[in-house]
Every structure is written in structure tokens, then in C-alpha cells.
Amino acid sequence: MKTIALGVLASGRGSNLQAILDASQAGSLPATVRIVVSDVADAHALERARRHGVEARHVDPKAFPTREAFDRAVMAILGETRVDLVCLAGFMRLLTPAFVAAYRHRIMNIHPALLPAFPGLHVQGKAVDHGVKFAGCTVHFVDEGVDTGPIIIQAAVPVYDDDTAETLSARILRQEHRIYPRAIQLFAEGRLEVQGRRVICRGAARAEGTAALMNP
Ligand code: GAR
């Protein structure tokens, strides 16, 4: 099977990047991270990339007059590297419409909530405060909105009475590290088809009958 080229954009710790690098290195992912770009000079994600021998670039937003100009610089790097898929992994900036249009249905994002519930920031704490019994994470294609694009894969985790934003975040993060490589794998295998808001996954398994999660 053909191996696709990934460009990962990250602003911080980079644990999702690490999960992707590990899956790629283990041979379980027909995809290779070719470049990591960060808007934050000392993002740990850049260090993780370098440790894996992956090119790591800092692009300083302050060096550009507009968001469009910043995005053009990032797009130029991704274009030079000929990436097939752009993965946002804790990238804390909104992409401009020109970027989204240039990579339509070829940009994924991971979000630590069960979208469309809780878009935006600090969502694990919002889920606890709201009293939901399930939370989780979503990988979706990026469109022009904030966390609004077509949903590829989700994982649900229970929320317990003694949870805090921190304990719930940790439970969700473990699932993020499972579903992001899986979403990339489905893309690389050519199994995803976007039909309007829906992402159809060819050959996906399904739980029939009375399969359901319940909490408590
Ligand atoms: C992850 O929890 C990711 O879902 C979230 O930031 C964290 C990055 O962690 N992304 C967003 O909130 C995007 N709106 P990481 O740097 O360790 O991958």
C-alpha cells in the first residue's frame, strides 16, 4: 500500500504528534510524518519531531502582518514538502479560508469533546461543569468554522462524580492517542468519503443489537 506524507501542525506538548509518530514507526500506519510546523518556538512538539529525525520548523506569527500571510508561509512549507494530509494536533490557531480551501478534506483536527457538543477551548472542564455522563474526543475534517467540520471518528469515555477537568482530560487524552492514528489510517487506505456533513467509512465494523454504553 502507498504511504502518504503527513504535515503536522502543533502548538504545544505534542502528545498526539507522538502517537502518530509511534504508530507510523511501528508500521501500523501507512503514513509518514514529513514535517512538523509550530507557531510556538519552544513547543515540545518540535523537540519530539527532531528526536524522530523529522524536520521541525517554527513559523513566528509575529513576523507576519496578517493571519493570511502567516498561513501562506505555512502553506508554502507544506507545499514544498508535498504533504498529502495536514494534521492539526493541538494547533491553537484558526486556519484562514484560503488554507482550508487549498486542502479541502485534507486537513484533520483532533478535539477533546464529543462534537458538536463543546466546541472551542477548555472543553473538558465545561463537560464536567455541565454534568454530562459521557465525554470524549473527535477527529474531524477542518472547514471554515470552529470545530464544525465533518466528523470522522469519535471515542466516548464516562464522566465520574469526582472528575475534575484534569482527570477527565487525562482519560480523554488516552483515547485521542488511539483515534488520531486510526483516522489517518482510514484516510490513507482511501476508505473515507465525505458526503455533505457525513464522512462515510467503507468497511467499518458495527455493533448490532442492544450494544450501548450506560453511565452510571
Ligand atoms: C489535545 O487534548 C487536543 O485534543 C487539544 O489540545 C490538546 C493537545 O495536546 N486540542 C484542542 O483543544 C483544539 N481545539 P497534545 O499537544 O499533547 O497533542
mmCIF file of N, CA, C and O in Angstrom, residues 115-205:
data_model
loop_
_atom_site.group_PDB
_atom_site.id
_atom_site.type_symbol
_atom_site.label_atom_id
_atom_site.label_comp_id
_atom_site.label_asym_id
_atom_site.label_seq_id
_atom_site.Cartn_x
_atom_site.Cartn_y
_atom_site.Cartn_z
ATOM 1 N N LEU A 115 -18.012 16.324 19.676
ATOM 2 C CA LEU A 115 -18.666 17.359 18.857
ATOM 3 C C LEU A 115 -19.985 16.831 18.297
ATOM 4 O O LEU A 115 -20.098 15.636 18.066
ATOM 5 N N PRO A 116 -21.005 17.675 18.103
ATOM 6 C CA PRO A 116 -20.940 19.131 18.154
ATOM 7 C C PRO A 116 -21.106 19.712 19.554
ATOM 8 O O PRO A 116 -21.227 20.935 19.674
ATOM 9 N N ALA A 117 -21.111 18.884 20.599
ATOM 10 C CA ALA A 117 -21.124 19.446 21.950
ATOM 11 C C ALA A 117 -19.728 19.990 22.271
ATOM 12 O O ALA A 117 -18.728 19.369 21.916
ATOM 13 N N PHE A 118 -19.685 21.099 22.945
ATOM 14 C CA PHE A 118 -18.447 21.675 23.473
ATOM 15 C C PHE A 118 -17.368 21.947 22.426
ATOM 16 O O PHE A 118 -16.274 21.408 22.503
ATOM 17 N N PRO A 119 -17.650 22.779 21.435
ATOM 18 C CA PRO A 119 -16.574 23.295 20.593
ATOM 19 C C PRO A 119 -15.770 24.329 21.387
ATOM 20 O O PRO A 119 -16.209 24.759 22.453
ATOM 21 N N GLY A 120 -14.619 24.724 20.862
ATOM 22 C CA GLY A 120 -13.865 25.816 21.491
ATOM 23 C C GLY A 120 -12.817 25.331 22.468
ATOM 24 O O GLY A 120 -12.262 24.245 22.318
ATOM 25 N N LEU A 121 -12.583 26.142 23.499
ATOM 26 C CA LEU A 121 -11.464 25.903 24.408
ATOM 27 C C LEU A 121 -11.926 25.436 25.790
ATOM 28 O O LEU A 121 -13.073 25.668 26.167
ATOM 29 N N HIS A 122 -11.030 24.785 26.532
ATOM 30 C CA HIS A 122 -11.260 24.362 27.917
ATOM 31 C C HIS A 122 -12.509 23.483 28.037
ATOM 32 O O HIS A 122 -13.309 23.625 28.964
ATOM 33 N N VAL A 123 -12.667 22.612 27.086
ATOM 34 C CA VAL A 123 -13.942 21.897 26.956
ATOM 35 C C VAL A 123 -14.088 20.737 27.938
ATOM 36 O O VAL A 123 -15.213 20.349 28.257
ATOM 37 N N GLN A 124 -12.964 20.202 28.431
ATOM 38 C CA GLN A 124 -13.097 19.097 29.381
ATOM 39 C C GLN A 124 -13.726 19.614 30.682
ATOM 40 O O GLN A 124 -14.601 18.950 31.261
ATOM 41 N N GLY A 125 -13.276 20.782 31.136
ATOM 42 C CA GLY A 125 -13.860 21.394 32.338
ATOM 43 C C GLY A 125 -15.323 21.766 32.122
ATOM 44 O O GLY A 125 -16.150 21.617 33.028
ATOM 45 N N LYS A 126 -15.633 22.225 30.911
ATOM 46 C CA LYS A 126 -17.030 22.566 30.602
ATOM 47 C C LYS A 126 -17.909 21.325 30.642
ATOM 48 O O LYS A 126 -19.062 21.387 31.084
ATOM 49 N N ALA A 127 -17.374 20.196 30.185
ATOM 50 C CA ALA A 127 -18.147 18.944 30.211
ATOM 51 C C ALA A 127 -18.416 18.527 31.661
ATOM 52 O O ALA A 127 -19.535 18.132 32.005
ATOM 53 N N VAL A 128 -17.400 18.633 32.515
ATOM 54 C CA VAL A 128 -17.585 18.309 33.946
ATOM 55 C C VAL A 128 -18.640 19.230 34.545
ATOM 56 O O VAL A 128 -19.592 18.779 35.191
ATOM 57 N N ASP A 129 -18.494 20.524 34.316
ATOM 58 C CA ASP A 129 -19.421 21.510 34.902
ATOM 59 C C ASP A 129 -20.853 21.309 34.415
ATOM 60 O O ASP A 129 -21.816 21.553 35.141
ATOM 61 N N HIS A 130 -20.978 20.874 33.177
ATOM 62 C CA HIS A 130 -22.319 20.693 32.604
ATOM 63 C C HIS A 130 -23.010 19.456 33.171
ATOM 64 O O HIS A 130 -24.229 19.328 33.110
ATOM 65 N N GLY A 131 -22.203 18.520 33.690
ATOM 66 C CA GLY A 131 -22.781 17.313 34.272
ATOM 67 C C GLY A 131 -23.075 16.212 33.265
ATOM 68 O O GLY A 131 -23.877 15.310 33.546
ATOM 69 N N VAL A 132 -22.439 16.252 32.105
ATOM 70 C CA VAL A 132 -22.659 15.162 31.144
ATOM 71 C C VAL A 132 -22.105 13.861 31.714
ATOM 72 O O VAL A 132 -21.167 13.869 32.516
ATOM 73 N N LYS A 133 -22.674 12.734 31.317
ATOM 74 C CA LYS A 133 -22.233 11.424 31.807
ATOM 75 C C LYS A 133 -21.233 10.763 30.871
ATOM 76 O O LYS A 133 -20.608 9.766 31.222
ATOM 77 N N PHE A 134 -21.150 11.287 29.653
ATOM 78 C CA PHE A 134 -20.109 10.846 28.727
ATOM 79 C C PHE A 134 -19.427 12.062 28.122
ATOM 80 O O PHE A 134 -20.086 13.073 27.825
ATOM 81 N N ALA A 135 -18.137 11.934 27.958
ATOM 82 C CA ALA A 135 -17.364 12.936 27.223
ATOM 83 C C ALA A 135 -16.531 12.156 26.206
ATOM 84 O O ALA A 135 -16.769 10.966 26.001
ATOM 85 N N GLY A 136 -15.567 12.791 25.598
ATOM 86 C CA GLY A 136 -14.764 12.041 24.635
ATOM 87 C C GLY A 136 -13.989 12.936 23.719
ATOM 88 O O GLY A 136 -13.683 14.089 24.050
ATOM 89 N N CYS A 137 -13.665 12.399 22.549
ATOM 90 C CA CYS A 137 -12.857 13.151 21.597
ATOM 91 C C CYS A 137 -13.325 12.844 20.184
ATOM 92 O O CYS A 137 -13.968 11.821 19.939
ATOM 93 N N THR A 138 -12.975 13.766 19.297
ATOM 94 C CA THR A 138 -13.443 13.729 17.907
ATOM 95 C C THR A 138 -12.281 14.058 16.984
ATOM 96 O O THR A 138 -11.552 15.013 17.235
ATOM 97 N N VAL A 139 -12.134 13.280 15.911
ATOM 98 C CA VAL A 139 -11.287 13.712 14.795
ATOM 99 C C VAL A 139 -12.226 14.081 13.655
ATOM 100 O O VAL A 139 -13.124 13.311 13.314
ATOM 101 N N HIS A 140 -12.023 15.277 13.123
ATOM 102 C CA HIS A 140 -12.903 15.751 12.053
ATOM 103 C C HIS A 140 -12.088 16.450 10.977
ATOM 104 O O HIS A 140 -10.961 16.904 11.227
ATOM 105 N N PHE A 141 -12.670 16.511 9.777
ATOM 106 C CA PHE A 141 -12.069 17.335 8.736
ATOM 107 C C PHE A 141 -12.314 18.788 9.087
ATOM 108 O O PHE A 141 -13.345 19.131 9.687
ATOM 109 N N VAL A 142 -11.375 19.632 8.734
ATOM 110 C CA VAL A 142 -11.472 21.055 9.074
ATOM 111 C C VAL A 142 -12.208 21.795 7.970
ATOM 112 O O VAL A 142 -11.896 21.639 6.781
ATOM 113 N N ASP A 143 -13.204 22.580 8.373
ATOM 114 C CA ASP A 143 -13.843 23.511 7.440
ATOM 115 C C ASP A 143 -13.614 24.928 7.961
ATOM 116 O O ASP A 143 -12.767 25.146 8.834
ATOM 117 N N GLU A 144 -14.384 25.879 7.462
ATOM 118 C CA GLU A 144 -14.105 27.278 7.804
ATOM 119 C C GLU A 144 -14.540 27.630 9.230
ATOM 120 O O GLU A 144 -14.179 28.690 9.753
ATOM 121 N N GLY A 145 -15.335 26.796 9.870
ATOM 122 C CA GLY A 145 -15.831 27.102 11.205
ATOM 123 C C GLY A 145 -14.897 26.635 12.311
ATOM 124 O O GLY A 145 -13.813 26.101 12.055
ATOM 125 N N VAL A 146 -15.330 26.865 13.547
ATOM 126 C CA VAL A 146 -14.547 26.425 14.704
ATOM 127 C C VAL A 146 -15.075 25.063 15.155
ATOM 128 O O VAL A 146 -16.188 24.971 15.675
ATOM 129 N N ASP A 147 -14.308 24.006 14.881
ATOM 130 C CA ASP A 147 -14.665 22.640 15.297
ATOM 131 C C ASP A 147 -15.989 22.185 14.694
ATOM 132 O O ASP A 147 -16.761 21.460 15.339
ATOM 133 N N THR A 148 -16.258 22.594 13.453
ATOM 134 C CA THR A 148 -17.558 22.310 12.829
ATOM 135 C C THR A 148 -17.488 21.309 11.679
ATOM 136 O O THR A 148 -18.530 20.938 11.136
ATOM 137 N N GLY A 149 -16.303 20.885 11.272
ATOM 138 C CA GLY A 149 -16.181 20.090 10.046
ATOM 139 C C GLY A 149 -16.694 18.667 10.196
ATOM 140 O O GLY A 149 -16.977 18.201 11.304
ATOM 141 N N PRO A 150 -16.844 17.962 9.064
ATOM 142 C CA PRO A 150 -17.389 16.606 9.062
ATOM 143 C C PRO A 150 -16.606 15.648 9.977
ATOM 144 O O PRO A 150 -15.377 15.598 9.941
ATOM 145 N N ILE A 151 -17.366 14.902 10.766
ATOM 146 C CA ILE A 151 -16.785 14.044 11.813
ATOM 147 C C ILE A 151 -16.341 12.701 11.238
ATOM 148 O O ILE A 151 -17.115 12.016 10.571
ATOM 149 N N ILE A 152 -15.104 12.331 11.535
ATOM 150 C CA ILE A 152 -14.527 11.085 11.030
ATOM 151 C C ILE A 152 -14.642 9.962 12.056
ATOM 152 O O ILE A 152 -15.042 8.837 11.738
ATOM 153 N N ILE A 153 -14.274 10.249 13.298
ATOM 154 C CA ILE A 153 -14.216 9.196 14.315
ATOM 155 C C ILE A 153 -14.366 9.843 15.690
ATOM 156 O O ILE A 153 -13.908 10.981 15.895
ATOM 157 N N GLN A 154 -15.019 9.154 16.588
ATOM 158 C CA GLN A 154 -15.170 9.645 17.958
ATOM 159 C C GLN A 154 -14.939 8.497 18.927
ATOM 160 O O GLN A 154 -15.217 7.340 18.614
ATOM 161 N N ALA A 155 -14.464 8.825 20.118
ATOM 162 C CA ALA A 155 -14.386 7.861 21.213
ATOM 163 C C ALA A 155 -15.046 8.495 22.432
ATOM 164 O O ALA A 155 -14.819 9.677 22.720
ATOM 165 N N ALA A 156 -15.868 7.701 23.114
ATOM 166 C CA ALA A 156 -16.587 8.203 24.291
ATOM 167 C C ALA A 156 -15.969 7.616 25.555
ATOM 168 O O ALA A 156 -15.568 6.450 25.578
ATOM 169 N N VAL A 157 -15.884 8.428 26.583
ATOM 170 C CA VAL A 157 -15.424 7.953 27.899
ATOM 171 C C VAL A 157 -16.446 8.395 28.948
ATOM 172 O O VAL A 157 -17.101 9.430 28.778
ATOM 173 N N PRO A 158 -16.588 7.619 30.031
ATOM 174 C CA PRO A 158 -17.512 8.032 31.084
ATOM 175 C C PRO A 158 -16.960 9.213 31.870
ATOM 176 O O PRO A 158 -15.741 9.404 31.959
ATOM 177 N N VAL A 159 -17.875 10.008 32.409
ATOM 178 C CA VAL A 159 -17.503 11.086 33.329
ATOM 179 C C VAL A 159 -18.003 10.664 34.714
ATOM 180 O O VAL A 159 -19.173 10.300 34.860
ATOM 181 N N TYR A 160 -17.112 10.695 35.715
ATOM 182 C CA TYR A 160 -17.472 10.252 37.057
ATOM 183 C C TYR A 160 -17.688 11.448 37.985
ATOM 184 O O TYR A 160 -17.218 12.560 37.723
ATOM 185 N N ASP A 161 -18.381 11.161 39.105
ATOM 186 C CA ASP A 161 -18.788 12.245 40.011
ATOM 187 C C ASP A 161 -17.595 13.016 40.577
ATOM 188 O O ASP A 161 -17.714 14.203 40.878
ATOM 189 N N ASP A 162 -16.468 12.322 40.751
ATOM 190 C CA ASP A 162 -15.323 13.011 41.359
ATOM 191 C C ASP A 162 -14.339 13.545 40.301
ATOM 192 O O ASP A 162 -13.221 13.936 40.642
ATOM 193 N N ASP A 163 -14.757 13.551 39.036
ATOM 194 C CA ASP A 163 -13.849 14.050 37.996
ATOM 195 C C ASP A 163 -13.611 15.552 38.131
ATOM 196 O O ASP A 163 -14.493 16.310 38.536
ATOM 197 N N THR A 164 -12.410 15.934 37.759
ATOM 198 C CA THR A 164 -12.059 17.345 37.574
ATOM 199 C C THR A 164 -11.697 17.503 36.100
ATOM 200 O O THR A 164 -11.585 16.506 35.370
ATOM 201 N N ALA A 165 -11.474 18.737 35.675
ATOM 202 C CA ALA A 165 -11.030 18.962 34.292
ATOM 203 C C ALA A 165 -9.775 18.137 34.011
ATOM 204 O O ALA A 165 -9.620 17.566 32.921
ATOM 205 N N GLU A 166 -8.900 18.026 35.029
ATOM 206 C CA GLU A 166 -7.623 17.334 34.829
ATOM 207 C C GLU A 166 -7.813 15.827 34.676
ATOM 208 O O GLU A 166 -7.238 15.208 33.778
ATOM 209 N N THR A 167 -8.601 15.222 35.568
ATOM 210 C CA THR A 167 -8.751 13.754 35.485
ATOM 211 C C THR A 167 -9.505 13.378 34.213
ATOM 212 O O THR A 167 -9.170 12.384 33.557
ATOM 213 N N LEU A 168 -10.505 14.170 33.852
ATOM 214 C CA LEU A 168 -11.247 13.859 32.623
ATOM 215 C C LEU A 168 -10.353 14.067 31.396
ATOM 216 O O LEU A 168 -10.364 13.255 30.464
ATOM 217 N N SER A 169 -9.546 15.131 31.403
ATOM 218 C CA SER A 169 -8.631 15.377 30.272
ATOM 219 C C SER A 169 -7.704 14.197 30.051
ATOM 220 O O SER A 169 -7.454 13.794 28.910
ATOM 221 N N ALA A 170 -7.202 13.643 31.154
ATOM 222 C CA ALA A 170 -6.265 12.515 31.037
ATOM 223 C C ALA A 170 -6.977 11.291 30.450
ATOM 224 O O ALA A 170 -6.407 10.575 29.611
ATOM 225 N N ARG A 171 -8.224 11.071 30.888
ATOM 226 C CA ARG A 171 -8.984 9.913 30.362
ATOM 227 C C ARG A 171 -9.264 10.098 28.870
ATOM 228 O O ARG A 171 -9.158 9.166 28.081
ATOM 229 N N ILE A 172 -9.619 11.309 28.483
ATOM 230 C CA ILE A 172 -9.902 11.594 27.068
ATOM 231 C C ILE A 172 -8.625 11.478 26.234
ATOM 232 O O ILE A 172 -8.626 10.917 25.139
ATOM 233 N N LEU A 173 -7.512 11.998 26.780
ATOM 234 C CA LEU A 173 -6.258 12.028 26.010
ATOM 235 C C LEU A 173 -5.813 10.621 25.605
ATOM 236 O O LEU A 173 -5.308 10.417 24.492
ATOM 237 N N ARG A 174 -6.017 9.654 26.504
ATOM 238 C CA ARG A 174 -5.647 8.276 26.152
ATOM 239 C C ARG A 174 -6.407 7.818 24.908
ATOM 240 O O ARG A 174 -5.862 7.111 24.066
ATOM 241 N N GLN A 175 -7.647 8.240 24.787
ATOM 242 C CA GLN A 175 -8.444 7.870 23.603
ATOM 243 C C GLN A 175 -8.033 8.691 22.382
ATOM 244 O O GLN A 175 -8.073 8.198 21.257
ATOM 245 N N GLU A 176 -7.633 9.949 22.601
ATOM 246 C CA GLU A 176 -7.141 10.761 21.470
ATOM 247 C C GLU A 176 -5.994 10.026 20.777
ATOM 248 O O GLU A 176 -5.906 9.978 19.548
ATOM 249 N N HIS A 177 -5.118 9.453 21.608
ATOM 250 C CA HIS A 177 -3.932 8.797 21.055
ATOM 251 C C HIS A 177 -4.295 7.530 20.281
ATOM 252 O O HIS A 177 -3.488 7.035 19.492
ATOM 253 N N ARG A 178 -5.485 6.997 20.519
ATOM 254 C CA ARG A 178 -5.943 5.839 19.739
ATOM 255 C C ARG A 178 -6.637 6.280 18.450
ATOM 256 O O ARG A 178 -6.431 5.689 17.392
ATOM 257 N N ILE A 179 -7.509 7.297 18.568
ATOM 258 C CA ILE A 179 -8.350 7.579 17.396
ATOM 259 C C ILE A 179 -7.644 8.411 16.327
ATOM 260 O O ILE A 179 -7.997 8.311 15.149
ATOM 261 N N TYR A 180 -6.626 9.199 16.719
ATOM 262 C CA TYR A 180 -5.997 10.025 15.670
ATOM 263 C C TYR A 180 -5.238 9.152 14.664
ATOM 264 O O TYR A 180 -5.465 9.257 13.441
ATOM 265 N N PRO A 181 -4.379 8.236 15.150
ATOM 266 C CA PRO A 181 -3.724 7.352 14.168
ATOM 267 C C PRO A 181 -4.734 6.538 13.356
ATOM 268 O O PRO A 181 -4.545 6.308 12.162
ATOM 269 N N ARG A 182 -5.826 6.146 13.997
ATOM 270 C CA ARG A 182 -6.851 5.352 13.290
ATOM 271 C C ARG A 182 -7.512 6.177 12.174
ATOM 272 O O ARG A 182 -7.720 5.675 11.067
ATOM 273 N N ALA A 183 -7.823 7.429 12.453
ATOM 274 C CA ALA A 183 -8.425 8.290 11.427
ATOM 275 C C ALA A 183 -7.469 8.459 10.248
ATOM 276 O O ALA A 183 -7.876 8.402 9.079
ATOM 277 N N ILE A 184 -6.185 8.653 10.551
ATOM 278 C CA ILE A 184 -5.190 8.818 9.485
ATOM 279 C C ILE A 184 -5.082 7.529 8.666
ATOM 280 O O ILE A 184 -4.985 7.553 7.436
ATOM 281 N N GLN A 185 -5.130 6.408 9.367
ATOM 282 C CA GLN A 185 -5.068 5.117 8.681
ATOM 283 C C GLN A 185 -6.244 4.972 7.698
ATOM 284 O O GLN A 185 -6.060 4.572 6.540
ATOM 285 N N LEU A 186 -7.454 5.301 8.147
ATOM 286 C CA LEU A 186 -8.632 5.181 7.283
ATOM 287 C C LEU A 186 -8.497 6.081 6.061
ATOM 288 O O LEU A 186 -8.846 5.701 4.941
ATOM 289 N N PHE A 187 -7.957 7.276 6.282
ATOM 290 C CA PHE A 187 -7.730 8.210 5.169
ATOM 291 C C PHE A 187 -6.706 7.621 4.194
ATOM 292 O O PHE A 187 -6.927 7.606 2.976
ATOM 293 N N ALA A 188 -5.600 7.140 4.752
ATOM 294 C CA ALA A 188 -4.509 6.625 3.912
ATOM 295 C C ALA A 188 -4.958 5.412 3.108
ATOM 296 O O ALA A 188 -4.494 5.197 1.981
ATOM 297 N N GLU A 189 -5.859 4.647 3.681
ATOM 298 C CA GLU A 189 -6.369 3.458 2.977
ATOM 299 C C GLU A 189 -7.467 3.813 1.969
ATOM 300 O O GLU A 189 -8.034 2.927 1.329
ATOM 301 N N GLY A 190 -7.789 5.088 1.867
ATOM 302 C CA GLY A 190 -8.789 5.535 0.893
ATOM 303 C C GLY A 190 -10.198 5.112 1.250
ATOM 304 O O GLY A 190 -11.056 4.968 0.381
ATOM 305 N N ARG A 191 -10.442 4.936 2.566
ATOM 306 C CA ARG A 191 -11.754 4.403 2.974
ATOM 307 C C ARG A 191 -12.749 5.483 3.365
ATOM 308 O O ARG A 191 -13.891 5.177 3.687
ATOM 309 N N LEU A 192 -12.318 6.756 3.376
ATOM 310 C CA LEU A 192 -13.204 7.833 3.815
ATOM 311 C C LEU A 192 -13.782 8.585 2.619
ATOM 312 O O LEU A 192 -13.052 8.939 1.691
ATOM 313 N N GLU A 193 -15.074 8.821 2.674
ATOM 314 C CA GLU A 193 -15.709 9.613 1.627
ATOM 315 C C GLU A 193 -16.622 10.638 2.290
ATOM 316 O O GLU A 193 -17.482 10.278 3.099
ATOM 317 N N VAL A 194 -16.418 11.914 1.961
ATOM 318 C CA VAL A 194 -17.239 12.972 2.551
ATOM 319 C C VAL A 194 -18.475 13.171 1.685
ATOM 320 O O VAL A 194 -18.369 13.415 0.484
ATOM 321 N N GLN A 195 -19.630 13.031 2.319
ATOM 322 C CA GLN A 195 -20.911 13.286 1.636
ATOM 323 C C GLN A 195 -21.633 14.357 2.442
ATOM 324 O O GLN A 195 -22.255 14.065 3.463
ATOM 325 N N GLY A 196 -21.505 15.587 2.019
ATOM 326 C CA GLY A 196 -22.094 16.687 2.789
ATOM 327 C C GLY A 196 -21.436 16.766 4.161
ATOM 328 O O GLY A 196 -20.215 16.873 4.263
ATOM 329 N N ARG A 197 -22.238 16.682 5.213
ATOM 330 C CA ARG A 197 -21.705 16.737 6.572
ATOM 331 C C ARG A 197 -21.180 15.386 7.042
ATOM 332 O O ARG A 197 -20.557 15.271 8.089
ATOM 333 N N ARG A 198 -21.506 14.321 6.287
ATOM 334 C CA ARG A 198 -21.216 12.976 6.779
ATOM 335 C C ARG A 198 -19.941 12.426 6.160
ATOM 336 O O ARG A 198 -19.671 12.635 4.978
ATOM 337 N N VAL A 199 -19.161 11.734 6.981
ATOM 338 C CA VAL A 199 -17.998 11.025 6.462
ATOM 339 C C VAL A 199 -18.342 9.533 6.468
ATOM 340 O O VAL A 199 -18.572 8.956 7.533
ATOM 341 N N ILE A 200 -18.425 8.967 5.278
ATOM 342 C CA ILE A 200 -18.740 7.549 5.139
ATOM 343 C C ILE A 200 -17.423 6.781 5.199
ATOM 344 O O ILE A 200 -16.457 7.138 4.518
ATOM 345 N N CYS A 201 -17.396 5.733 6.034
ATOM 346 C CA CYS A 201 -16.180 4.915 6.177
ATOM 347 C C CYS A 201 -16.462 3.532 5.621
ATOM 348 O O CYS A 201 -17.237 2.766 6.196
ATOM 349 N N ARG A 202 -15.814 3.232 4.510
ATOM 350 C CA ARG A 202 -16.043 1.924 3.880
ATOM 351 C C ARG A 202 -15.509 0.790 4.748
ATOM 352 O O ARG A 202 -14.416 0.874 5.290
ATOM 353 N N GLY A 203 -16.288 -0.274 4.867
ATOM 354 C CA GLY A 203 -15.840 -1.475 5.556
ATOM 355 C C GLY A 203 -15.759 -1.338 7.065
ATOM 356 O O GLY A 203 -15.063 -2.120 7.723
ATOM 357 N N ALA A 204 -16.452 -0.363 7.632
ATOM 358 C CA ALA A 204 -16.389 -0.171 9.089
ATOM 359 C C ALA A 204 -17.216 -1.248 9.804
ATOM 360 O O ALA A 204 -18.311 -1.596 9.349
ATOM 361 N N ALA A 205 -16.691 -1.743 10.917
ATOM 362 C CA ALA A 205 -17.422 -2.735 11.715
ATOM 363 C C ALA A 205 -18.562 -2.047 12.443
ATOM 364 O O ALA A 205 -18.526 -0.834 12.670
#
